[in-house]
CSV table of C-alpha atoms in Angstrom, one decimal:
chain,number,residue,atom,x,y,z
A,1,VAL,CA,-187.7,-65.6,17.0
A,2,ARG,CA,-184.2,-64.9,15.8
A,3,ASN,CA,-183.8,-63.6,12.2
A,4,SER,CA,-182.0,-66.4,10.3
A,5,LEU,CA,-180.0,-63.7,8.3
A,6,ALA,CA,-178.8,-61.9,11.4
A,7,PRO,CA,-175.4,-63.1,12.7
A,8,LYS,CA,-175.4,-65.0,16.0
A,9,SER,CA,-171.8,-64.3,17.0
A,10,GLY,CA,-168.9,-62.1,15.8
A,11,LYS,CA,-165.4,-60.8,16.3
A,12,LEU,CA,-163.7,-57.5,15.6
A,13,SER,CA,-160.1,-56.7,15.9
A,14,VAL,CA,-158.8,-53.1,16.4
A,15,THR,CA,-155.1,-52.4,16.1
A,16,ALA,CA,-153.5,-49.0,15.8
A,17,ASN,CA,-150.2,-47.2,16.5
A,18,ASN,CA,-149.8,-43.9,18.3
A,19,VAL,CA,-153.4,-42.8,18.2
A,20,SER,CA,-153.8,-39.3,19.7
A,21,LEU,CA,-156.8,-38.5,21.9
A,22,ARG,CA,-157.6,-35.3,23.7
A,23,THR,CA,-160.2,-34.4,26.3
A,24,LYS,CA,-160.8,-30.6,26.5
A,25,ASP,CA,-157.5,-29.0,27.6
A,26,GLU,CA,-156.9,-31.4,30.5
A,27,LEU,CA,-156.0,-34.8,29.2
A,28,SER,CA,-154.1,-35.9,26.2
A,29,LEU,CA,-153.2,-39.5,25.3
A,30,THR,CA,-151.1,-41.2,22.7
A,31,LEU,CA,-151.7,-44.9,22.7
A,32,SER,CA,-151.4,-48.1,20.7
A,33,PRO,CA,-154.4,-50.4,21.1
A,34,ASP,CA,-154.5,-54.1,20.1
A,35,ILE,CA,-158.0,-55.1,21.1
A,36,GLN,CA,-160.3,-57.9,20.1
A,37,PHE,CA,-164.1,-57.6,20.6
A,38,THR,CA,-165.9,-60.9,20.6
A,39,VAL,CA,-169.6,-61.7,20.9
A,40,LYS,CA,-170.8,-65.3,21.4
A,41,ASP,CA,-174.4,-64.4,21.2
A,42,PHE,CA,-175.7,-61.0,20.0
A,43,ALA,CA,-178.9,-61.6,21.9
A,44,ASP,CA,-177.0,-61.8,25.2
A,45,PHE,CA,-174.9,-58.8,26.3
A,46,ASP,CA,-173.3,-61.0,28.9
A,47,THR,CA,-171.4,-62.7,26.1
A,48,PHE,CA,-169.7,-59.5,24.9
A,49,LYS,CA,-166.0,-59.3,25.7
A,50,ALA,CA,-163.1,-56.9,25.0
A,51,SER,CA,-159.6,-58.3,25.4
A,52,GLY,CA,-156.1,-57.4,24.4
A,53,ASN,CA,-153.5,-54.7,25.4
A,54,ILE,CA,-153.3,-51.0,25.3
A,55,ASP,CA,-149.8,-49.5,25.4
A,56,ILE,CA,-149.6,-45.9,26.5
A,57,ALA,CA,-146.8,-44.0,24.8
A,58,GLU,CA,-147.7,-40.7,26.4
A,59,ALA,CA,-150.4,-39.4,28.7
A,60,LYS,CA,-150.6,-35.9,30.1
A,61,TYR,CA,-153.1,-34.6,32.6
A,62,LYS,CA,-153.0,-31.0,33.6
A,63,LYS,CA,-155.6,-29.2,35.7
A,64,ASN,CA,-155.9,-26.0,37.8
A,65,PHE,CA,-158.4,-26.3,40.5
A,66,ASP,CA,-157.6,-22.9,42.0
A,67,ASP,CA,-160.8,-21.2,43.2
A,68,GLY,CA,-159.1,-17.9,44.1
A,69,SER,CA,-159.5,-18.4,47.9
A,70,SER,CA,-156.4,-17.9,50.0
A,71,ASN,CA,-157.9,-20.2,52.7
A,72,PHE,CA,-159.0,-23.0,50.3
A,73,ILE,CA,-155.9,-25.2,50.4
A,74,ARG,CA,-155.4,-24.7,54.1
A,75,ASP,CA,-158.9,-25.9,54.8
A,76,GLN,CA,-158.7,-28.8,52.4
A,77,ILE,CA,-155.4,-30.1,53.6
A,78,LEU,CA,-156.4,-29.8,57.3
A,79,SER,CA,-159.6,-31.6,56.6
A,80,LEU,CA,-157.7,-34.5,54.9
A,81,PHE,CA,-155.1,-34.7,57.7
A,82,ILE,CA,-157.3,-34.2,60.7
A,83,ASP,CA,-160.5,-35.8,59.5
A,84,SER,CA,-159.4,-38.9,57.6
A,85,ARG,CA,-162.8,-40.6,57.9
A,86,LYS,CA,-164.0,-39.3,54.5
A,87,ARG,CA,-165.2,-42.2,52.4
A,88,VAL,CA,-165.8,-42.8,48.7
A,89,ASP,CA,-167.6,-46.1,48.4
A,90,THR,CA,-169.2,-46.2,45.0
A,91,TYR,CA,-168.2,-45.8,41.4
A,92,SER,CA,-170.9,-45.1,38.8
A,93,PRO,CA,-169.8,-43.6,35.5
A,94,SER,CA,-172.5,-41.4,34.0
A,95,PHE,CA,-172.2,-42.8,30.5
A,96,LEU,CA,-173.6,-46.1,31.7
A,97,ARG,CA,-176.9,-44.4,32.5
A,98,LYS,CA,-177.2,-43.4,28.8
A,99,TYR,CA,-176.0,-46.7,27.4
A,100,PRO,CA,-176.8,-49.3,30.1
A,101,PHE,CA,-176.0,-52.3,27.8
A,102,LEU,CA,-172.3,-51.3,27.8
A,103,SER,CA,-172.1,-52.1,31.5
A,104,LYS,CA,-172.3,-55.9,30.8
A,105,ILE,CA,-169.3,-56.0,28.5
A,106,ASN,CA,-166.6,-58.3,30.0
A,107,LEU,CA,-163.0,-57.0,30.1
A,108,ASP,CA,-159.7,-58.7,29.9
A,109,LEU,CA,-157.3,-55.8,29.0
A,110,GLY,CA,-153.7,-55.0,29.8
A,111,ILE,CA,-152.8,-51.3,30.3
A,112,PHE,CA,-149.1,-50.7,30.1
A,113,ALA,CA,-147.1,-47.5,30.4
A,114,GLU,CA,-143.3,-47.1,31.0
A,115,ASN,CA,-142.8,-43.8,32.8
A,116,SER,CA,-145.0,-42.2,30.2
A,117,ILE,CA,-147.8,-40.8,32.3
A,118,SER,CA,-147.4,-37.2,33.7
A,119,VAL,CA,-149.7,-35.4,36.1
A,120,ASP,CA,-149.6,-31.7,36.8
A,121,VAL,CA,-152.3,-30.5,39.1
A,122,LYS,CA,-152.7,-27.2,41.0
A,123,ILE,CA,-155.1,-26.6,43.9
A,124,ALA,CA,-154.7,-23.1,45.2
A,125,THR,CA,-151.2,-22.9,46.6
A,126,ALA,CA,-150.5,-26.7,46.2
A,127,VAL,CA,-149.0,-28.3,43.1
A,128,VAL,CA,-148.6,-32.0,42.4
A,129,MET,CA,-146.3,-33.1,39.6
A,130,LEU,CA,-145.9,-36.9,39.0
A,131,GLU,CA,-144.3,-39.2,36.5
A,132,LEU,CA,-146.1,-42.6,36.5
A,133,SER,CA,-145.8,-46.1,35.1
A,134,SER,CA,-148.5,-48.7,35.0
A,135,GLN,CA,-148.6,-52.5,34.8
A,136,LEU,CA,-152.3,-53.2,35.0
A,137,LYS,CA,-154.8,-55.9,34.0
A,138,ILE,CA,-158.4,-54.9,33.8
A,139,GLY,CA,-161.0,-57.7,34.4
A,140,GLY,CA,-164.6,-57.7,35.5
A,141,THR,CA,-167.1,-55.7,33.5
A,142,VAL,CA,-167.4,-52.1,32.3
A,143,LYS,CA,-169.7,-51.4,35.3
A,144,ASP,CA,-167.7,-53.4,37.9
A,145,PHE,CA,-164.2,-53.5,36.5
A,146,ALA,CA,-161.5,-55.2,38.5
A,147,PRO,CA,-158.0,-53.9,38.1
A,148,THR,CA,-155.0,-56.0,39.1
A,149,GLY,CA,-151.4,-54.5,39.1
A,150,ILE,CA,-149.5,-51.4,40.0
A,151,PHE,CA,-149.4,-47.7,39.4
A,152,SER,CA,-145.8,-46.7,40.2
A,153,ILE,CA,-144.7,-43.2,41.0
A,154,ASN,CA,-141.3,-43.0,39.4
A,155,SER,CA,-140.7,-39.4,40.4
A,156,GLY,CA,-142.6,-36.4,41.6
A,157,ILE,CA,-143.1,-33.4,43.8
A,158,PHE,CA,-145.9,-32.3,46.0
A,159,ASN,CA,-145.3,-28.6,46.6
A,160,LEU,CA,-147.2,-26.9,49.4
A,161,ARG,CA,-146.7,-23.3,50.4
A,162,GLY,CA,-143.2,-23.4,48.8
A,163,ASN,CA,-142.2,-26.7,50.5
A,164,ASP,CA,-141.3,-29.5,48.0
A,165,PHE,CA,-142.2,-32.9,49.2
A,166,GLU,CA,-140.3,-35.4,47.0
A,167,PHE,CA,-141.8,-38.8,46.4
A,168,GLN,CA,-139.5,-41.6,47.4
A,169,ASN,CA,-138.5,-44.7,45.4
A,170,GLY,CA,-141.1,-47.5,45.6
A,171,ALA,CA,-144.1,-45.2,46.0
A,172,GLN,CA,-147.1,-47.0,44.4
A,173,VAL,CA,-150.7,-47.8,44.4
A,174,ALA,CA,-151.4,-51.6,44.1
A,175,PHE,CA,-154.7,-53.0,42.9
A,176,ASN,CA,-155.9,-56.6,43.6
A,177,GLY,CA,-159.2,-56.9,41.8
A,178,SER,CA,-160.8,-53.7,43.3
A,179,LEU,CA,-160.7,-50.0,42.6
A,180,ASP,CA,-159.9,-49.6,46.3
A,181,GLY,CA,-156.2,-50.1,45.8
A,182,LYS,CA,-153.6,-50.2,48.5
A,183,ILE,CA,-151.5,-47.0,48.9
A,184,ASP,CA,-147.8,-47.1,49.8
A,185,ILE,CA,-146.4,-43.6,49.4
A,186,THR,CA,-143.7,-41.7,51.2
A,187,ALA,CA,-142.6,-38.1,50.5
A,188,THR,CA,-140.0,-36.0,52.3
A,189,THR,CA,-139.0,-32.4,52.6
A,190,GLU,CA,-136.7,-30.2,54.7
A,191,ILE,CA,-137.9,-27.0,56.1
A,192,SER,CA,-135.6,-24.3,57.6
A,193,THR,CA,-137.2,-21.8,60.0
A,194,SER,CA,-136.4,-19.3,62.6
A,195,SER,CA,-136.8,-21.0,65.9
A,196,ASP,CA,-138.1,-17.9,67.6
A,197,ALA,CA,-140.7,-17.2,64.9
A,198,PHE,CA,-141.8,-20.8,64.8
A,199,SER,CA,-142.2,-20.8,68.6
A,200,ALA,CA,-144.5,-17.8,68.2
A,201,VAL,CA,-146.6,-19.6,65.5
A,202,THR,CA,-146.9,-22.8,67.6
A,203,GLY,CA,-147.5,-21.0,70.9
A,204,ASN,CA,-144.4,-22.5,72.6
A,205,THR,CA,-143.4,-19.3,74.3
A,206,ASP,CA,-145.1,-17.1,76.9
A,207,LEU,CA,-147.1,-14.0,75.9
A,208,ASP,CA,-144.4,-11.5,76.9
A,209,ARG,CA,-141.7,-13.3,74.8
A,210,ARG,CA,-144.0,-13.4,71.8
A,211,LYS,CA,-144.4,-9.6,71.9
A,212,ARG,CA,-140.6,-9.3,71.6
A,213,ILE,CA,-140.2,-11.5,68.6
A,214,SER,CA,-139.2,-10.0,65.2
A,215,THR,CA,-138.5,-12.1,62.1
A,216,SER,CA,-135.7,-9.7,61.2
A,217,ASN,CA,-133.9,-10.4,64.5
A,218,ALA,CA,-130.4,-11.3,63.4
A,219,ASN,CA,-129.9,-13.2,66.7
A,220,ALA,CA,-132.7,-15.6,66.0
A,221,SER,CA,-131.5,-19.2,65.4
A,222,SER,CA,-132.4,-21.3,62.4
A,223,ASP,CA,-133.7,-24.8,62.8
A,224,LEU,CA,-133.8,-27.5,60.1
A,225,TYR,CA,-136.7,-29.9,60.2
A,226,SER,CA,-136.9,-33.1,58.1
A,227,ILE,CA,-140.6,-33.9,57.5
A,228,THR,CA,-141.8,-37.2,56.2
A,229,LEU,CA,-145.3,-37.6,54.8
A,230,THR,CA,-146.6,-41.2,54.7
A,231,VAL,CA,-149.8,-42.1,53.0
A,232,GLY,CA,-151.1,-45.6,53.5
A,233,GLY,CA,-154.5,-47.3,53.7
A,234,THR,CA,-156.5,-47.6,50.5
A,235,VAL,CA,-157.7,-45.3,47.7
A,236,PHE,CA,-161.1,-44.9,49.3
A,237,ARG,CA,-159.8,-44.9,52.9
A,238,PRO,CA,-156.4,-43.2,52.9
A,239,VAL,CA,-154.4,-42.8,56.1
A,240,TRP,CA,-152.1,-39.8,56.4
A,241,SER,CA,-149.3,-39.4,59.0
A,242,PHE,CA,-146.3,-37.1,59.5
A,243,ASP,CA,-142.9,-37.8,61.1
A,244,SER,CA,-140.4,-35.1,61.9
A,245,SER,CA,-136.8,-34.9,62.9
A,246,PRO,CA,-136.3,-33.2,65.3
A,247,TYR,CA,-139.7,-34.4,66.8
A,248,LEU,CA,-142.7,-32.2,66.5
A,249,THR,CA,-146.3,-32.9,67.4
A,250,ASP,CA,-148.8,-33.2,64.5
A,251,THR,CA,-150.3,-29.8,65.3
A,252,ASN,CA,-146.8,-28.2,65.1
A,253,VAL,CA,-146.0,-30.0,61.8
A,254,TYR,CA,-149.2,-28.6,60.3
A,255,ALA,CA,-148.3,-25.1,61.5
A,256,LEU,CA,-144.8,-25.4,60.1
A,257,ILE,CA,-146.0,-26.5,56.7
A,258,LEU,CA,-149.0,-24.2,56.3
A,259,THR,CA,-147.5,-21.0,57.7
């Protein structure tokens, strides 16, 4: 029996400007929420809803994943490029196990950021630095939220072993009602190398010639390779590929980048 003094429904509005939030030393946010929380029936969590907009004035994420292993990044990159069958099929935030009722809250939120999201991540000898924008609408529920819209990479660098891959215009991740957004990213770099030394690394010369190679050889020619990294597929099923000019096989591209 419902208590006659208890409210059946309710509404709460939250509006603020430039609220600062910080998570440990990794994530800092400055945002301006304009959100309405409505409840049609307090006895039914399915009637809870959060709607409105969140404008992100500034967001910074910085993390160093370096484990001190000289082979860590090589092994991780090779596993991504060569074995692209890794799958991430589920999303289950831990806080929902503590507060399961929150999972039913319906969402209708806009997340907007104009080139105000920066990412700086280091994994061993690789560094990723990005400047992002977002135009997203979040539907669904807290447990099964459904993003629609785009994360755009306005500028950025992926540095691997001293090689700067620069993200090209139009790089983005587009969502259409699922976390498994569609990836459309292209990044390019140019690598100059001694042709004799590179032949030794990739095994394109015979054994006797390899014995005679010296990286200090003044007569060794220098070749310039333009390398294009394309990432397609989806967030949970990314597809990686390389193109090079002049042409190199995938194995030789990996050797050129990682050595």
